[in-house]
CSV table of N, CA and C in Angstrom, one decimal:
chain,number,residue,atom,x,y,z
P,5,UNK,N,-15.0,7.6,-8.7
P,5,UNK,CA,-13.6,7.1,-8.6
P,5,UNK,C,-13.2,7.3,-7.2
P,6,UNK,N,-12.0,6.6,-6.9
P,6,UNK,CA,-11.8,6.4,-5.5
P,6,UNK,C,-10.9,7.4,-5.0
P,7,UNK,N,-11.4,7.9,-3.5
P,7,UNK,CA,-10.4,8.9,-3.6
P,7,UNK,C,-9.4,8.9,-2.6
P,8,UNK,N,-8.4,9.6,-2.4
P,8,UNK,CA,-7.0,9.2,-1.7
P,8,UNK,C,-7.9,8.4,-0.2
P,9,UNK,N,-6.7,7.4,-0.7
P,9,UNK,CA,-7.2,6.2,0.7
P,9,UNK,C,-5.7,6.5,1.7
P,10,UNK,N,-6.4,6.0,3.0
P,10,UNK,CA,-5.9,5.7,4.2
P,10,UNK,C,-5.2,4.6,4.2
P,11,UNK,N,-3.9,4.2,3.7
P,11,UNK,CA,-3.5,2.8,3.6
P,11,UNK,C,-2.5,2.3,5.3
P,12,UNK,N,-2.7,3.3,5.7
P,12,UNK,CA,-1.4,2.8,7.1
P,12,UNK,C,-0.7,3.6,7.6
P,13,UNK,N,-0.7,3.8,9.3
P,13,UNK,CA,-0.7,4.6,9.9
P,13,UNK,C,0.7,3.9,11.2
P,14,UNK,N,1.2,5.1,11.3
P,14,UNK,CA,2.4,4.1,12.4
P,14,UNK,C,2.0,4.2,13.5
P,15,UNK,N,2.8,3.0,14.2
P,15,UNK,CA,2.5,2.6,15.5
P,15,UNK,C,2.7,0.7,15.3
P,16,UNK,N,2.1,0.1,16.2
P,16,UNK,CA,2.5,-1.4,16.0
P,16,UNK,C,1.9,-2.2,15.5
P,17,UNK,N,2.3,-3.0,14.5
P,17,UNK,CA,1.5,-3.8,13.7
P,17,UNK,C,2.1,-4.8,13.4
P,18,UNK,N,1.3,-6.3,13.3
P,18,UNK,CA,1.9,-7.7,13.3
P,18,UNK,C,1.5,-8.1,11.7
P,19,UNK,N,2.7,-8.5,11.3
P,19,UNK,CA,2.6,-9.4,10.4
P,19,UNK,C,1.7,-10.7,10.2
P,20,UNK,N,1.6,-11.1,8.7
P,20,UNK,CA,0.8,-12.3,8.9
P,20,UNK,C,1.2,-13.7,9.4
P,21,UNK,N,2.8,-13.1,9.6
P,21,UNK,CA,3.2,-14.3,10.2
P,21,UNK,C,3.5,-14.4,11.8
P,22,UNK,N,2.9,-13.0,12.5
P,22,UNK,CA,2.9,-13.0,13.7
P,22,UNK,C,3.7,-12.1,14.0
P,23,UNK,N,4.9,-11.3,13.3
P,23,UNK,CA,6.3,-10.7,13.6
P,23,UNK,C,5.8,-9.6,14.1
P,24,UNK,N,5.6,-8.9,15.5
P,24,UNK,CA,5.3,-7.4,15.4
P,24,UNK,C,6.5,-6.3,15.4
P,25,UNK,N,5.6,-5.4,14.6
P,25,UNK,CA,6.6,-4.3,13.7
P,25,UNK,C,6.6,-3.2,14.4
P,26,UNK,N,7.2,-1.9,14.7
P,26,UNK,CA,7.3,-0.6,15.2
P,26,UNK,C,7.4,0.5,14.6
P,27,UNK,N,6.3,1.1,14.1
P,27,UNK,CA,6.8,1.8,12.3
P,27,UNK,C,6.5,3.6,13.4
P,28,UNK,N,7.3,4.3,12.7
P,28,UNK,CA,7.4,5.4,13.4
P,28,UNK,C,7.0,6.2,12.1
P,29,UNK,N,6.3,8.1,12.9
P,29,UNK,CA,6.3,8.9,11.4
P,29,UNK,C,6.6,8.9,10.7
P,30,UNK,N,8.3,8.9,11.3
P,30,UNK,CA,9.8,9.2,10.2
P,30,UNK,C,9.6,8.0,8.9
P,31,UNK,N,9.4,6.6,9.7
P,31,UNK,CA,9.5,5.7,8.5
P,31,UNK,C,8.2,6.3,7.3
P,32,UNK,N,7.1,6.4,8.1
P,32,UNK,CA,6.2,6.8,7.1
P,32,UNK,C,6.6,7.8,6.2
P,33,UNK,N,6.9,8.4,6.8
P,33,UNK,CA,7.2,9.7,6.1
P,33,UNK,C,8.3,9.2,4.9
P,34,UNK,N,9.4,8.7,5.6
P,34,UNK,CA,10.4,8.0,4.4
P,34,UNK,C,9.7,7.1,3.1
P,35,UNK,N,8.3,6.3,3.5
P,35,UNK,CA,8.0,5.5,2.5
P,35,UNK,C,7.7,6.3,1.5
P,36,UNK,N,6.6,7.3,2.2
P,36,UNK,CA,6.2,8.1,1.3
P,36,UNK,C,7.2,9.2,0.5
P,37,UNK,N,8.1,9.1,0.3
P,37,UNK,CA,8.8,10.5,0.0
P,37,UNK,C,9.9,9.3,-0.8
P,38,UNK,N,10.3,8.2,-0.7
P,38,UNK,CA,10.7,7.0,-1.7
P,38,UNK,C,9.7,6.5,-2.4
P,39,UNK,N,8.4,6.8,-2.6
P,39,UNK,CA,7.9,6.3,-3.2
P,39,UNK,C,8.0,6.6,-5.0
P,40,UNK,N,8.2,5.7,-5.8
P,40,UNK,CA,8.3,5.9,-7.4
P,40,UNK,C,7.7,4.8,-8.2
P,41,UNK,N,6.7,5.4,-8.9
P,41,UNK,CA,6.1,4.1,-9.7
P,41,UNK,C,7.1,4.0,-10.8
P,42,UNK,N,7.9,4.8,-11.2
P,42,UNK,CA,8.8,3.8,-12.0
P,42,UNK,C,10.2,3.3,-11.6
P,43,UNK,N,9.5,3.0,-10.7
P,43,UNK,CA,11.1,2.0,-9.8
P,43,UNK,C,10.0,1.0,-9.8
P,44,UNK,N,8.9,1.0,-8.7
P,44,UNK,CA,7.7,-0.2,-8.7
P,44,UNK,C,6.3,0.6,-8.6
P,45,UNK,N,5.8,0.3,-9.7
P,45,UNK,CA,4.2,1.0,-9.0
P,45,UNK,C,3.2,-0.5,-8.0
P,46,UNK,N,3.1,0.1,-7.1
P,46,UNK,CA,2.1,-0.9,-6.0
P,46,UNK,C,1.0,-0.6,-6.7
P,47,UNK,N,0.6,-2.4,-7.2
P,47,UNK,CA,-0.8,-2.6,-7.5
P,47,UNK,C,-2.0,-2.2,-5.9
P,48,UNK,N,-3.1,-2.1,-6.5
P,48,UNK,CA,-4.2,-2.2,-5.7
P,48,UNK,C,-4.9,-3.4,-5.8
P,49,UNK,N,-5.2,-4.4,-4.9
P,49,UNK,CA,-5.7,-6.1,-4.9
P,49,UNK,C,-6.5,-6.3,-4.2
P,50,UNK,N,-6.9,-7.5,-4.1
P,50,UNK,CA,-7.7,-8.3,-3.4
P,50,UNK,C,-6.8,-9.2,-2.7
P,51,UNK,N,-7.0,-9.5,-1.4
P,51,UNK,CA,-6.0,-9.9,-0.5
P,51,UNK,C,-4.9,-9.9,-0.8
P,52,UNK,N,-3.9,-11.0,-0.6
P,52,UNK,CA,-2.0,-11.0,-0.5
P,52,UNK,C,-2.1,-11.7,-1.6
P,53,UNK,N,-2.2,-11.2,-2.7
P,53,UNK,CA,-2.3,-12.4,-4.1
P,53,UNK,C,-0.4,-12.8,-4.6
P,54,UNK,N,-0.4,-13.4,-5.6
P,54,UNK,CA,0.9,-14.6,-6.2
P,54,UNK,C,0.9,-12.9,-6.9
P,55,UNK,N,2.4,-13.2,-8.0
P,55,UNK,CA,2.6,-12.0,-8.2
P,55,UNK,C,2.0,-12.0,-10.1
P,56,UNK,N,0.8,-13.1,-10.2
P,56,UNK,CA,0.5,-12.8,-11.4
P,56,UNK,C,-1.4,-12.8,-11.3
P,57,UNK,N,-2.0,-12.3,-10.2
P,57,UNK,CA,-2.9,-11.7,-9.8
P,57,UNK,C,-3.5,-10.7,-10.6
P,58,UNK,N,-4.6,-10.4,-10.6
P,58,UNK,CA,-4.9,-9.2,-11.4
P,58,UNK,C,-4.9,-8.1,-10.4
P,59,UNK,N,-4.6,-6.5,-10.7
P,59,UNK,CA,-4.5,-5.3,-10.1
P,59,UNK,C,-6.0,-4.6,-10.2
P,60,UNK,N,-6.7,-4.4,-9.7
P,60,UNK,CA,-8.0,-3.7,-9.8
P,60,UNK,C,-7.3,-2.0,-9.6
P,61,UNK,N,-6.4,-1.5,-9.7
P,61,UNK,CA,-5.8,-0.1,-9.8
P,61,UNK,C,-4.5,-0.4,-9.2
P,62,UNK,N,-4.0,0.9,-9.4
P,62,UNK,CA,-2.8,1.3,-8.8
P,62,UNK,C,-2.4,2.7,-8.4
P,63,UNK,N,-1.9,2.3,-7.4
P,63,UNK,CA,-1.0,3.9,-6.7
P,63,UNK,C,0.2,4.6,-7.8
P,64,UNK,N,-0.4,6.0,-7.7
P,64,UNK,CA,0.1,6.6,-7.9
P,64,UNK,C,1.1,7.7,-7.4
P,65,UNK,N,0.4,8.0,-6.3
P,65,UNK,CA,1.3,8.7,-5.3
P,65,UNK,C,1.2,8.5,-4.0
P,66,UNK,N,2.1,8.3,-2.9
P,66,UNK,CA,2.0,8.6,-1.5
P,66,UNK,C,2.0,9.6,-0.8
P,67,UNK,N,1.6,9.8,-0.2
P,67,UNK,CA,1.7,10.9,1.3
P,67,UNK,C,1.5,10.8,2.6
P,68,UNK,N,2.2,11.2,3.2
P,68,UNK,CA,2.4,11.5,4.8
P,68,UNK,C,1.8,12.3,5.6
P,69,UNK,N,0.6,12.3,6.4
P,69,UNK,CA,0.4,13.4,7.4
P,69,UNK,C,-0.2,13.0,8.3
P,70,UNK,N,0.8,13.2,9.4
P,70,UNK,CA,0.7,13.2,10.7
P,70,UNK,C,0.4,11.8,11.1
P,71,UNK,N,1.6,11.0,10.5
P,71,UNK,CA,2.0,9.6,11.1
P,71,UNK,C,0.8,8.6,10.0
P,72,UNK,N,0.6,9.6,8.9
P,72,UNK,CA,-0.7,8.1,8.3
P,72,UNK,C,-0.2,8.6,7.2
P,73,UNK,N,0.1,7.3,6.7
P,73,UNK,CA,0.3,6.7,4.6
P,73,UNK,C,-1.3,7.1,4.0
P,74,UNK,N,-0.8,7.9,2.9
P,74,UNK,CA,-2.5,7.9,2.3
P,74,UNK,C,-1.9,7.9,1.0
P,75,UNK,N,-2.5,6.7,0.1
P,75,UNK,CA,-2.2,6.4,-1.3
P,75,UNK,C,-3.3,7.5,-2.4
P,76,UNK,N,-2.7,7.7,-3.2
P,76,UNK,CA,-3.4,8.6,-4.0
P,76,UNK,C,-3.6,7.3,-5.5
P,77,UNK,N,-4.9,6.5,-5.3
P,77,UNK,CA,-5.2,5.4,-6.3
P,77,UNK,C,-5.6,6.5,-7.9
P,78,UNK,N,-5.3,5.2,-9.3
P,78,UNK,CA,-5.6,5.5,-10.2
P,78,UNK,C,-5.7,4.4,-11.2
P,79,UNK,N,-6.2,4.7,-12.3
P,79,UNK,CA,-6.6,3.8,-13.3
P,79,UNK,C,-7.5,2.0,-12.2
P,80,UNK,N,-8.6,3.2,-11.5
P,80,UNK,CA,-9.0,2.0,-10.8
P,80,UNK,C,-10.2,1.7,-11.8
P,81,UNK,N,-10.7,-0.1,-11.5
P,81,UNK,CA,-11.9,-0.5,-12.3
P,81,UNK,C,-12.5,0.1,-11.5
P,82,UNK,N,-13.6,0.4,-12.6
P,82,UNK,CA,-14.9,1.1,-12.1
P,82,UNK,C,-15.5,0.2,-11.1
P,83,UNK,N,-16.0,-1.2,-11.4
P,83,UNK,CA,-16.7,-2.2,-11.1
P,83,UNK,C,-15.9,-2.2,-9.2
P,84,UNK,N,-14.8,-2.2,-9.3
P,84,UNK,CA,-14.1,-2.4,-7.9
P,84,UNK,C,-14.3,-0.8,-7.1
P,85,UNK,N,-14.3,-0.2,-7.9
P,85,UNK,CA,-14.3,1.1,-7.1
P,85,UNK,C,-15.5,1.4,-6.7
P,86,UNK,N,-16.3,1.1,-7.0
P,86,UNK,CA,-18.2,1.0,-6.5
P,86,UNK,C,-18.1,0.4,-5.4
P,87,UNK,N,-17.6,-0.9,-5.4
P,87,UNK,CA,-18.0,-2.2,-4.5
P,87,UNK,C,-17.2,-1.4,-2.8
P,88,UNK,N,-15.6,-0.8,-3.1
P,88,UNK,CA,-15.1,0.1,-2.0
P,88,UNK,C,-16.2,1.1,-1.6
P,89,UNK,N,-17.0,1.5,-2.2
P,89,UNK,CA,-17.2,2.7,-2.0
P,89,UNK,C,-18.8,2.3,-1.3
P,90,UNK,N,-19.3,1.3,-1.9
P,90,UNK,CA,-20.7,0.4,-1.2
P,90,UNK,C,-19.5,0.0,-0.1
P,91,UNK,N,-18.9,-0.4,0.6
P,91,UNK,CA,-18.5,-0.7,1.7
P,91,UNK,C,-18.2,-2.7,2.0
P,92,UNK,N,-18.0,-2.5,0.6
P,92,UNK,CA,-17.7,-4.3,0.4
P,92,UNK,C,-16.7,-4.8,0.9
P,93,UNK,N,-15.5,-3.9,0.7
P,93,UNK,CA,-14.2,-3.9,1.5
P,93,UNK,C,-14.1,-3.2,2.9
P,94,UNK,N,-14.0,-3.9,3.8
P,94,UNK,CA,-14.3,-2.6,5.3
P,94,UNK,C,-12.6,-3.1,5.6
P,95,UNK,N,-11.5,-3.6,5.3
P,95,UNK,CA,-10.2,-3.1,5.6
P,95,UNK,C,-9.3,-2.9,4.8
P,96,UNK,N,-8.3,-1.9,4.6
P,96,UNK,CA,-6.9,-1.5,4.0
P,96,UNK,C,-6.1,-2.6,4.5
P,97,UNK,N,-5.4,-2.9,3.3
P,97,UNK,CA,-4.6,-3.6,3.8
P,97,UNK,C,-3.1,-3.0,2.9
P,98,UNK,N,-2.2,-2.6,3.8
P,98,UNK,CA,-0.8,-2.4,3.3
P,98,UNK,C,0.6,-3.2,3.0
P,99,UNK,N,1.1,-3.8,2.3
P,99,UNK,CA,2.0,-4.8,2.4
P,99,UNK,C,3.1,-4.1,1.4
P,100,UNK,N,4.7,-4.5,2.3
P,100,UNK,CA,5.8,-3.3,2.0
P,100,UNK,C,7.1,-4.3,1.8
P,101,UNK,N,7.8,-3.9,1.2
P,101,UNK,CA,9.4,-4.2,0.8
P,101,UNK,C,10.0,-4.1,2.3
P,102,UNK,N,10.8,-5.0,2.9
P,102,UNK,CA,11.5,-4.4,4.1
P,102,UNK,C,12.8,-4.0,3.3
P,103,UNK,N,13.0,-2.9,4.8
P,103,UNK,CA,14.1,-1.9,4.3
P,103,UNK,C,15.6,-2.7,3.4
P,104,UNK,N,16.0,-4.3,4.1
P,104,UNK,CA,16.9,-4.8,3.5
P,104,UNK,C,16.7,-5.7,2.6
P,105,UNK,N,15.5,-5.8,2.2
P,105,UNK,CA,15.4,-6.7,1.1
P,105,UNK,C,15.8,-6.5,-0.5
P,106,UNK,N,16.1,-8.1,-0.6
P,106,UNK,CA,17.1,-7.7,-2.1
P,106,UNK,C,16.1,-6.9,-3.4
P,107,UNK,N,14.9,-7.6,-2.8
P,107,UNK,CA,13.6,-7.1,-3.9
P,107,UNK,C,13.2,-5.5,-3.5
P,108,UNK,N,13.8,-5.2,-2.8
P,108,UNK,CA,13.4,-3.3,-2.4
P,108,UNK,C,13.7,-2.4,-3.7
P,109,UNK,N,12.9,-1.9,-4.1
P,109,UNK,CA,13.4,-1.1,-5.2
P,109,UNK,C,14.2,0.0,-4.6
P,110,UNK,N,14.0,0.8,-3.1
P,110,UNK,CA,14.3,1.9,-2.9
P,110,UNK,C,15.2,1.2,-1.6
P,111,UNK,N,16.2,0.6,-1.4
P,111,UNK,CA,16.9,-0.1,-0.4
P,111,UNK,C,16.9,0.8,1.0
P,112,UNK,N,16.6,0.3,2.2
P,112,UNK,CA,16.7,1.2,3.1
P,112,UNK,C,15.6,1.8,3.9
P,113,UNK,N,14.4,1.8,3.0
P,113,UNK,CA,12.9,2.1,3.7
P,113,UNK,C,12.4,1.2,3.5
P,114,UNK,N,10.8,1.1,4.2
P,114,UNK,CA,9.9,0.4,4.1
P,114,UNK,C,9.3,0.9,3.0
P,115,UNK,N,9.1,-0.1,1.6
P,115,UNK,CA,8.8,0.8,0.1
P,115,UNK,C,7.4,-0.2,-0.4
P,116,UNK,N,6.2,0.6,-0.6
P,116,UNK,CA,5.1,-0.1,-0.3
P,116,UNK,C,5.1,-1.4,-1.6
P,117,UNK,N,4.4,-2.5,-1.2
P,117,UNK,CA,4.7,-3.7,-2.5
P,117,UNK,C,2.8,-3.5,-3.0
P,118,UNK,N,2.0,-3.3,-2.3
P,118,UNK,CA,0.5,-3.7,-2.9
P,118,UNK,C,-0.3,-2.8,-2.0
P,119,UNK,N,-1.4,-2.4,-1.7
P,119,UNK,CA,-2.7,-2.3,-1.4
P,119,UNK,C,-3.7,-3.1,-1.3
């Protein structure tokens, strides 16, 4: 089974649509410490999928140390969790609720949407 992944670390990072972002500890640390799967549990995917995609797992918990998001995965397929672990996937990818969006479950932070 898969074990706590590295999903995103602060510092600067561009969107897919080019926008570059400035995420500091603090926000990390904020995401992680808002995070609640029964407000939204962030599926685990295969690329930026539509929102009726299948989840090959899901986050259970976040944490913060020392400026890096590390998701604590569960109820992962076996079949996908091999293929991570053979090195089929070589990047994380993090995608998040901005802090003012009406879809934010936790208004205010960066609140993670997928894996």
């Amino acid at each position: 089974m898969l074990k706590t992944l590295q999903i995103f670390r602060a510092g600067r990072h561009v969107t897919a649509s080019g926008e570059a972002i400035e995420f500091s500890a603090a926000e990390i640390e904020a995401s992680a410490r808002a995070y609640d799967p029964a407000k939204h549990e962030a599926p685990i995917v295969v690329g930026h999928p539509r929102h009726d995609d299948p989840a090959y797992g899901w986050v259970r918990a976040l944490a913060a140390r020392d400026g890096v998001l590390e998701a604590a995965p569960h109820q992962v397929e076996p079949a996908f969790a091999e293929l991570v672990e053979k090195g089929r996937f070589k990047k994380i990818s993090a995608s998040f609720y901005r802090p003012d969006s009406s879809c934010n479950p936790v208004p205010g932070v960066w609140y993670l949407r997928h894996v």
